[in-house]
XYZ file of C-alpha atoms in Angstrom:
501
model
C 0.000 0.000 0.000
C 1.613 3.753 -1.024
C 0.773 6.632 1.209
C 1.340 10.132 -0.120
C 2.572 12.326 1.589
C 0.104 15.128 3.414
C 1.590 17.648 1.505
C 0.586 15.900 -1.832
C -2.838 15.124 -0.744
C -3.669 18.699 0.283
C -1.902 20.026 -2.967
C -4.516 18.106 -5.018
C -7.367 18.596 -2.487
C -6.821 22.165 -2.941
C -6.290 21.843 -6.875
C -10.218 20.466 -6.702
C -11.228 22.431 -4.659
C -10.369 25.765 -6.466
C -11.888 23.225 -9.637
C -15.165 22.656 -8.193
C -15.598 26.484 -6.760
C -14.617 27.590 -10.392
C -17.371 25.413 -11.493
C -19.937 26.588 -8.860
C -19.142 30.352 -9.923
C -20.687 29.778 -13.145
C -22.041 27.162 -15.135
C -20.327 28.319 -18.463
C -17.130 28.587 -16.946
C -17.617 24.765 -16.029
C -18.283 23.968 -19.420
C -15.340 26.016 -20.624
C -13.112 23.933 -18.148
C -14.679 20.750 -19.619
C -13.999 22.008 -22.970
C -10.171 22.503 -21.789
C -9.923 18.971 -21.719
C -8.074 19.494 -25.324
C -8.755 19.633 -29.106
C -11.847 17.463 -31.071
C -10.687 14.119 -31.709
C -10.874 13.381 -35.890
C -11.816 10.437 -37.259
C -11.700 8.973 -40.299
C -15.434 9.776 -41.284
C -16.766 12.302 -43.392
C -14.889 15.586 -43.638
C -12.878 14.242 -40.465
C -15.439 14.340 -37.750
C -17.479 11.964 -36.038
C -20.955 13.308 -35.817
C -20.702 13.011 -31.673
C -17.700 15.698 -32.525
C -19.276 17.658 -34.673
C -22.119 18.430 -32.370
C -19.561 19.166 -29.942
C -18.204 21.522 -32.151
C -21.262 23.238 -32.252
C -21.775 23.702 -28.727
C -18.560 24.912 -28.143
C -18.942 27.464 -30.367
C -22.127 28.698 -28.800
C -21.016 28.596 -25.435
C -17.918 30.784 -26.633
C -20.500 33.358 -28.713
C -22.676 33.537 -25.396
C -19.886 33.895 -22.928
C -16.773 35.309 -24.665
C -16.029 39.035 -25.203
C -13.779 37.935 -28.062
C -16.240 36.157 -29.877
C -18.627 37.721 -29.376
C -17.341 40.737 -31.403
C -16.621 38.712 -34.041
C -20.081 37.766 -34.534
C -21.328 40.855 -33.736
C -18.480 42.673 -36.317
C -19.432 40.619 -39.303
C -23.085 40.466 -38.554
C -23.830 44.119 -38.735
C -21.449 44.787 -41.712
C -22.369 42.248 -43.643
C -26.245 42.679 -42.848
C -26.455 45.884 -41.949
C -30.360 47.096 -42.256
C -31.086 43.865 -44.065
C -31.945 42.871 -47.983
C -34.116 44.642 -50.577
C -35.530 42.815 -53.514
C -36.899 44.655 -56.514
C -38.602 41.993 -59.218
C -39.750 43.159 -62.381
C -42.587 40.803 -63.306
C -45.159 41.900 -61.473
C -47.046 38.315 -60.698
C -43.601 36.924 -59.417
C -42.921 40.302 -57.144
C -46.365 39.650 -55.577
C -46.053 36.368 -54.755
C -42.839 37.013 -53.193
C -43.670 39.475 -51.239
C -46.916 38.073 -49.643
C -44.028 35.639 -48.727
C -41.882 37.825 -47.325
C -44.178 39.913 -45.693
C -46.213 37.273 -44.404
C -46.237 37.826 -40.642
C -45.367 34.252 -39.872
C -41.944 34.368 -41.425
C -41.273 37.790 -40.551
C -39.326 35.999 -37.636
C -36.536 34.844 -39.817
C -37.382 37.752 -42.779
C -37.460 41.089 -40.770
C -34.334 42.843 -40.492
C -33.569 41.159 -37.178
C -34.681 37.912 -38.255
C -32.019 38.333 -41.081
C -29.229 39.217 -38.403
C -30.539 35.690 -36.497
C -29.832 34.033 -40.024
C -26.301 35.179 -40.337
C -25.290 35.137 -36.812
C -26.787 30.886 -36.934
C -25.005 30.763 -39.584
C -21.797 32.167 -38.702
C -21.856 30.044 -34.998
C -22.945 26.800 -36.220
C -21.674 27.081 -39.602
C -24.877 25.146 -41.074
C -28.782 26.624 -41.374
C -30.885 24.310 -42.387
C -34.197 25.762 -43.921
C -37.850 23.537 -43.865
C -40.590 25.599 -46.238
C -43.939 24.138 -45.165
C -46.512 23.879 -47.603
C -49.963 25.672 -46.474
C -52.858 26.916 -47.372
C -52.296 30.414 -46.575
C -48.386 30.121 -48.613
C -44.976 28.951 -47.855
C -44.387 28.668 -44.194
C -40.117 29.066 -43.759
C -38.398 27.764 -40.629
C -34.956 26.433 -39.671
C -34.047 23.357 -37.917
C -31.093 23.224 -35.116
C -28.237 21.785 -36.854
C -27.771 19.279 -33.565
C -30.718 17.671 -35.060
C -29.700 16.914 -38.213
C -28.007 13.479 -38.030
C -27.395 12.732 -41.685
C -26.780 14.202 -44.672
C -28.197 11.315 -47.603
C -25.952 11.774 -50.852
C -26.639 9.839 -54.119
C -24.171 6.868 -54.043
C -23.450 7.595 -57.376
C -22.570 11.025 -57.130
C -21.526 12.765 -53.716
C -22.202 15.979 -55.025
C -26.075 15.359 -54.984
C -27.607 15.843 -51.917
C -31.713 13.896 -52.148
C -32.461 14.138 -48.206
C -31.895 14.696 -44.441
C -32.124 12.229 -41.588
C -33.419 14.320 -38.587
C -33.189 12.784 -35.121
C -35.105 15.133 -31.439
C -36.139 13.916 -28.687
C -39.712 14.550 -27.373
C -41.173 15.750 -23.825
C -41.719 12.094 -22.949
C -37.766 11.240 -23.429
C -38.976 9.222 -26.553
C -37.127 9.646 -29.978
C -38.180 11.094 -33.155
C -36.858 10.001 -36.254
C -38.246 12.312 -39.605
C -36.726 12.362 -43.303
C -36.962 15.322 -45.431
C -35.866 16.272 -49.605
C -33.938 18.214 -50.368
C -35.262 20.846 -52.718
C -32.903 19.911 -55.613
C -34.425 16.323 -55.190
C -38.337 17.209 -54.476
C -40.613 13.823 -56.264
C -41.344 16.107 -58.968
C -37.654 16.382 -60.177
C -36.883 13.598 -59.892
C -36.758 11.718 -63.422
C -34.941 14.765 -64.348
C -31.825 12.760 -64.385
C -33.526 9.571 -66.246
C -32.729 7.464 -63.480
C -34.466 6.140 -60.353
C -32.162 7.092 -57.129
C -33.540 5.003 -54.152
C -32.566 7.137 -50.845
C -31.192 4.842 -47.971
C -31.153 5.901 -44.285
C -28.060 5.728 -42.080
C -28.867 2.325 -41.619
C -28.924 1.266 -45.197
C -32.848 1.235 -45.481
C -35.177 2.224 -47.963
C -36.955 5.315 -47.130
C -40.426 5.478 -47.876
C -41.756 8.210 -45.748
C -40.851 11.588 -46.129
C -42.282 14.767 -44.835
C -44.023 17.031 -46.964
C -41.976 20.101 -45.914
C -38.620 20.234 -48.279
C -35.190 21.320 -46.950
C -32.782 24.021 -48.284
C -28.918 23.839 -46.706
C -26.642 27.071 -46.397
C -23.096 25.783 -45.066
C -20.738 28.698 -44.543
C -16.679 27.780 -44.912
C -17.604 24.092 -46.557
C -15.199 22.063 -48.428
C -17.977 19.204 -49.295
C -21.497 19.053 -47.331
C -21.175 20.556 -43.993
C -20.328 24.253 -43.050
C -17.497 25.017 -40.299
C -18.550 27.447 -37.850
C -16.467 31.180 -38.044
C -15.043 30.730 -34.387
C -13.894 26.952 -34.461
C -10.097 27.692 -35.492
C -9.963 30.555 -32.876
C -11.690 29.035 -29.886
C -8.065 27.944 -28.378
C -6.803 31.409 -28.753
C -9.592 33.154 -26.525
C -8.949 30.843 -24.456
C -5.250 31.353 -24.115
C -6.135 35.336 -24.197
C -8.942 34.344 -21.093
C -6.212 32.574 -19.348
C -3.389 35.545 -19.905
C -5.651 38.096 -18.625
C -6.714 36.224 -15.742
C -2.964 35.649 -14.921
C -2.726 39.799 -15.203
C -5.360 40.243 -13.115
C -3.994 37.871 -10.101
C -0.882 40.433 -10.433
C -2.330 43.012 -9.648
C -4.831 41.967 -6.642
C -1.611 40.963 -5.631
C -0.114 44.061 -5.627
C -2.919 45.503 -4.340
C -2.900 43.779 -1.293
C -0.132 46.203 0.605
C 0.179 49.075 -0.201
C 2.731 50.527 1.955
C 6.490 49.011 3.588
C 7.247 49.581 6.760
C 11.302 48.582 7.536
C 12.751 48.406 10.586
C 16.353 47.549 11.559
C 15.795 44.289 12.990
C 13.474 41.663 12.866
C 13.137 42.834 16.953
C 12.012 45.677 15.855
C 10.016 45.019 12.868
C 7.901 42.778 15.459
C 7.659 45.951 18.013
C 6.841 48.002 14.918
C 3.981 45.729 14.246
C 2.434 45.133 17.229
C 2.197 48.848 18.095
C 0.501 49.223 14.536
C -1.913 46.315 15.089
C -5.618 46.570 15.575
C -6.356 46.157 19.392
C -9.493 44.005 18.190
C -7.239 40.883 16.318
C -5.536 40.524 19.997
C -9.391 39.774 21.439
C -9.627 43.384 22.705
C -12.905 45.027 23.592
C -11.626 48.773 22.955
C -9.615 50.032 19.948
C -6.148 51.633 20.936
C -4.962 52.324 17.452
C -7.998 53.282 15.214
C -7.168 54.143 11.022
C -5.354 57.320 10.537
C -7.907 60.291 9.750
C -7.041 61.409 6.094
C -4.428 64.462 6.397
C -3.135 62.654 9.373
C 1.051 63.068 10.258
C 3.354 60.265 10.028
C 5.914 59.985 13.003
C 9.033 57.729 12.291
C 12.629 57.327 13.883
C 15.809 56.286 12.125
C 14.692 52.848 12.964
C 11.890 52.809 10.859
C 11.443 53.878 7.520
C 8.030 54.107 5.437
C 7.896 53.960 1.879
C 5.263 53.197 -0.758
C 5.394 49.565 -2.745
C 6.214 48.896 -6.011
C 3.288 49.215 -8.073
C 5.193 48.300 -11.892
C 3.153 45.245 -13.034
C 4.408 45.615 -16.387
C 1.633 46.080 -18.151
C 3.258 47.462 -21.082
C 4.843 44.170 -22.118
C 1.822 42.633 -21.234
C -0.145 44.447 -23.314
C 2.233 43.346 -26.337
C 2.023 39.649 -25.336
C -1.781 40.118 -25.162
C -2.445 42.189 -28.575
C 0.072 38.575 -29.938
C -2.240 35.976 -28.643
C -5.270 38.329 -29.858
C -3.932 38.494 -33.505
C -4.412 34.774 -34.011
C -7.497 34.735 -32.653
C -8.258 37.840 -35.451
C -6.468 35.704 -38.094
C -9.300 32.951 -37.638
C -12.106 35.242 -37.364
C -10.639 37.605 -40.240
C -11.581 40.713 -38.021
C -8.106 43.162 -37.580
C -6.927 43.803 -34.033
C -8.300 47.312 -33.497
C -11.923 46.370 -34.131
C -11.521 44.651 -30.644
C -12.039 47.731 -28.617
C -9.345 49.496 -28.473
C -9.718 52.927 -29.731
C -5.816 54.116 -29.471
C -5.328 52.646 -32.731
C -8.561 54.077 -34.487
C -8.535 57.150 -36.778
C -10.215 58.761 -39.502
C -9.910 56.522 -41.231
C -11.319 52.956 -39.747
C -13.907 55.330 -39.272
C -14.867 55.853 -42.881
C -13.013 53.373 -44.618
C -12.091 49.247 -43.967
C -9.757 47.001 -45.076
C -9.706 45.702 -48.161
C -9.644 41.935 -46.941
C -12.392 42.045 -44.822
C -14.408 44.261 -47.001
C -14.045 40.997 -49.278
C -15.003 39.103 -46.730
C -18.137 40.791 -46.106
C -18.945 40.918 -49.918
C -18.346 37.019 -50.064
C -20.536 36.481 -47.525
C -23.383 38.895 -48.559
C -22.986 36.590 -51.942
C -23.796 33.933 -49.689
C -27.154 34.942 -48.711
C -27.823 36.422 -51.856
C -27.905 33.345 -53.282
C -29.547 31.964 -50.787
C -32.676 34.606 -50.966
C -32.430 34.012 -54.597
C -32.786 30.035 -54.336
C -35.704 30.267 -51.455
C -37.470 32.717 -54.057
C -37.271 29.932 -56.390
C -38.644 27.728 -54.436
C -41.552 29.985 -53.284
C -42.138 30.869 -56.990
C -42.172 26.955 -57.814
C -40.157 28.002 -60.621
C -36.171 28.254 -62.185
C -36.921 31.294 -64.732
C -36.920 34.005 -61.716
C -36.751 36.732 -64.446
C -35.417 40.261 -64.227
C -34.555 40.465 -60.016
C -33.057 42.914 -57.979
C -31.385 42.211 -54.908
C -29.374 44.416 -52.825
C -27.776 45.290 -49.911
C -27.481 48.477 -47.667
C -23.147 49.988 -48.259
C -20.211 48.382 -45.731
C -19.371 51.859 -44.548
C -20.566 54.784 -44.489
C -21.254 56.306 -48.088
C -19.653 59.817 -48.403
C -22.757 61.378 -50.296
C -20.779 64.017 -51.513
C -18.638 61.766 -53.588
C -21.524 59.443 -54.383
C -23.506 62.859 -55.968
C -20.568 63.896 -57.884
C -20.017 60.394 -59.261
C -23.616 59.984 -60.479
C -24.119 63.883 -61.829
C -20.425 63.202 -64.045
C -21.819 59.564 -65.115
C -25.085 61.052 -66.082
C -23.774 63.870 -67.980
C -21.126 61.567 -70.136
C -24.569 59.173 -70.661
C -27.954 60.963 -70.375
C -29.653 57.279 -70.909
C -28.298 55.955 -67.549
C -30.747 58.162 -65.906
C -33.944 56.215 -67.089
C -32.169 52.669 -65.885
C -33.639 51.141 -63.193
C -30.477 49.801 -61.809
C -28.775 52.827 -61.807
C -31.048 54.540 -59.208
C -32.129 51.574 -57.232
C -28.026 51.164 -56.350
C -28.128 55.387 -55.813
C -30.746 54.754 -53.670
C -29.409 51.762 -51.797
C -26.541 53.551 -51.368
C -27.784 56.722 -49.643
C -28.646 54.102 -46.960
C -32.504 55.023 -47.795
C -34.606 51.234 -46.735
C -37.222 49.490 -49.324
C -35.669 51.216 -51.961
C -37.292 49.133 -54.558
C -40.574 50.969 -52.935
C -38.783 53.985 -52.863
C -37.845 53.474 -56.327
C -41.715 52.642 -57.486
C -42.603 55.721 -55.519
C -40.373 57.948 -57.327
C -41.180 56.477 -60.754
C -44.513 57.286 -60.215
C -43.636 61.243 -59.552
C -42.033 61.024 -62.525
C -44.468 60.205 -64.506
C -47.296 62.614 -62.693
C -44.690 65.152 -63.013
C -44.374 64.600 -66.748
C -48.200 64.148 -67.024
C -48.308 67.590 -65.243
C -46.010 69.062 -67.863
C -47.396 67.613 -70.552
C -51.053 69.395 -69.509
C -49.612 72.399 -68.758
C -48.141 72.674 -72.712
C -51.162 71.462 -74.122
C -53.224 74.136 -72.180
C -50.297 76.789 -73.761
C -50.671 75.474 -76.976
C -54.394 75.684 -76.762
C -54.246 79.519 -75.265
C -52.529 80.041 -77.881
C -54.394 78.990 -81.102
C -57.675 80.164 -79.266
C -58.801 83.715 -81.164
C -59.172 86.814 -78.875
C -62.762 87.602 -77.919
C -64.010 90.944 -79.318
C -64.385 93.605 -77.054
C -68.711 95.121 -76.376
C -68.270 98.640 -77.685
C -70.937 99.669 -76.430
C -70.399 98.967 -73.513
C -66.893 100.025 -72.946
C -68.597 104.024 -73.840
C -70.920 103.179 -71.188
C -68.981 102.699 -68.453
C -66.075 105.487 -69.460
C -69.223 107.448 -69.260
C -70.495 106.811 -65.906
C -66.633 107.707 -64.544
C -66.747 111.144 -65.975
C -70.272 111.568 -64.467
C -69.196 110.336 -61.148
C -65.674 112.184 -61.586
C -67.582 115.924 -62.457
C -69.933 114.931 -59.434
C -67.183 115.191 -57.173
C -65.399 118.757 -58.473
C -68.808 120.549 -58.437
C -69.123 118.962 -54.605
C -65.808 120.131 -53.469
């Protein structure tokens, strides 16, 4: 039998306790000290994770977005860049532009379509990595909703061709602790399409089975950073560094409480009379006292010492400028995973004109990628709303990055305008001015202001004709008669008045 030694045992007892009242302080910091157990194990499955793993993923990522300052800037960074005020649609056919937007403004998916429902979208997106949309058939129009990624246990392929997603295996559990097990199309692979191909594809479940019962609703996948089927959430590659950023702070912190603890030094000779020092300076209450002999000194108070003592303040450098070095390191590649530069991260010493107006060209890319992203994605859902491929002439843009100077964005359009007058009566041209002022629905703003036009022509138009009819209209001939008439009466009522006076 080995017995360790006290000191060993009360080492570790103390190690689990400061563990367990870590834990106790909050329940995401326990999770984050189960999570620093190390990095996802891979496995030789699809795209290198185990689907145990990848759901792990997934909550790590959340619990980071909820509870980290770090990542949570990220998400917030590219979420209201990339967003911004949300998406405007212009369509030109008009049966296809009502349809979509009794979908869109149907108050049931306003949820997911407002301008904070499209912010939800991205910021899923971004976290998870995957949104997985279900459009439900009814009889008042497409119902849209998402499904939580941590449900979705399989992604069915054709055999034949990997690229060619035909369904998704869906597993929840209910209130009763029971399992539910539901298939869904995909909507490149809906019943009606599918003898496109000339072939019969028969879709197998996990477990190699025929499936024969699939849900009405049909599924539509957006997977952000993919290389094949699944997405990879924004903050996975930088989790360890906020972690390593959460530690080094922490470790800055405990500095300085340290230092804080004293803040004077007291030094006498000996260690004789360090004690004597001491005691005199002690609180008569720690010696079980029942009347304080040597209260706090009143502010302004004076300091009496001899040559055998000698007061002096503590050192109080903790370094920080160094640390702040070492901190901004372990930040940049946490930045480099997220693609957002250092001085987005609140700290405004290294902000200027500049970052104010302006961005970085990489990230400005990135932003544009993404918005191409959901583009697409409106674009495809609008499809499937419209139950049709030929969407026609459509419109969809965003609100600018940054700021628009609308100075420069004037002068641009009056010189393009004046090198080609027909710009003017394009569409295009004014919907992006528009946009680009910042100005929301501008397709409605656009309709609006293409029908002042034209009431402002119609206007002119009446106006001329009403000239040009003035002016081929003969003059009326003047009553002679009585013209004389009335230049009498005024001399009558004119001599009245001299003979009066």
């Amino acid at each position: 039998m080995i017995i360790k030694p006290k000191r060993m045992r009360k080492t570790k007892a103390q190690a689990v306790g400061k563990l367990l009242e870590e834990a106790i302080h909050s329940s995401a910091e326990l999770e984050l000290a189960l999570e620093d157990k190390g990095w996802v194990r891979f496995s030789g499955e699809e795209e290198g994770l185990q689907t145990v793993d990848r759901m792990a993923l997934i909550k790590r990522s959340r619990i980071h977005w909820r509870f980290d300052p770090l990542a949570k800037q990220a998400i917030r960074i590219w979420v209201d860049y990339s967003v911004g005020k949300g998406l405007n649609f212009s369509i030109k056919d008009s049966t296809q532009s009502i349809r979509v937007t009794e979908f869109w403004e149907d108050r049931r998916n306003r949820v997911l379509l407002s301008s904070q429902g499209q912010k939800k979208l991205a910021r899923r997106l971004l976290v998870d990595g995957d949104v997985f949309f279900v459009i439900f058939p009814t009889s008042t129009g497409p119902l849209l909703r998402t499904i939580d990624p941590l449900q979705i246990a399989n992604i069915i392929t054709d055999p034949n061709d990997e690229e060619r997603v035909l369904a998704y295996e869906r597993r929840f559990f209910l209130a009763d602790g029971g399992e539910k097990r539901l298939f869904y199309r995909d909507w490149t692979a809906e019943a009606t399409q599918a003898g496109e191909d000339e072939r019969v594809v028969d879709i197998k479940d996990s477990d190699g089975k025929l499936i024969t019962d699939f849900e009405e609703a049909i599924v539509y996948h957006v997977a952000y950073d993919s290389i094949k089927h699944w997405g990879n959430g924004l903050l996975v590659p930088g989790i360890a560094w906020s972690r390593e950023v959460k530690n080094f702070m922490e470790a800055r912190v405990s500095i300085v409480r340290s230092l804080a603890q004293f803040a004077m030094k007291l030094k006498g000779k000996t260690a004789g009379a360090v004690n004597k020092l001491f005691k005199q300076l002690q609180s008569s209450f720690q010696t079980g006292a029942t009347k304080e002999s040597n209260p706090p000194a009143a502010p302004g108070s004076t300091w009496f010492e001899s040559e055998g003592a000698e007061l002096s303040h503590m050192p109080r450098d903790t370094g920080a400028g160094n640390a702040k070095d070492d901190a901004n390191q372990i930040k940049l590649m946490f930045c480099s995973a997220v693609g957002v530069f250092l001085h987005y991260f609140g700290d405004p010493s290294t902000g200027n004109l500049a970052t104010a107006t302006a961005m970085e060209l990489p990230m400005l890319k990135q932003f544009q990628s993404f918005r191409e992203l959901w583009t697409d994605t409106y674009r495809d859902l609008f499809a499937i709303v419209l139950e049709t491929d030929n969407l026609g002439k459509m419109d969809l843009d965003w609100p600018p990055i940054v700021e628009t100077d609308f100075k420069a964005v004037a002068e641009a359009v009056s010189k393009m305008v004046t090198a080609l007058p027909e710009l003017k009566n394009l569409d295009e041209i004014v919907l992006k001015v528009i946009t680009s002022l910042g100005i929301r629905n501008a397709s409605e703003v656009l309709k609006e202001f293409k029908k002042l036009k034209k009431e402002a022509a119609k206007k002119q138009e009446d106006q001329a004709a009403e000239l040009e009819r003035q002016r081929q209209t003969p003059p009326t001939l003047v009553d002679q008669a009585k013209v004389e008439s009335t230049l009498r009466a005024v001399k009558e009522l004119r001599e009245s008045i001299e003979s009066a006076g």
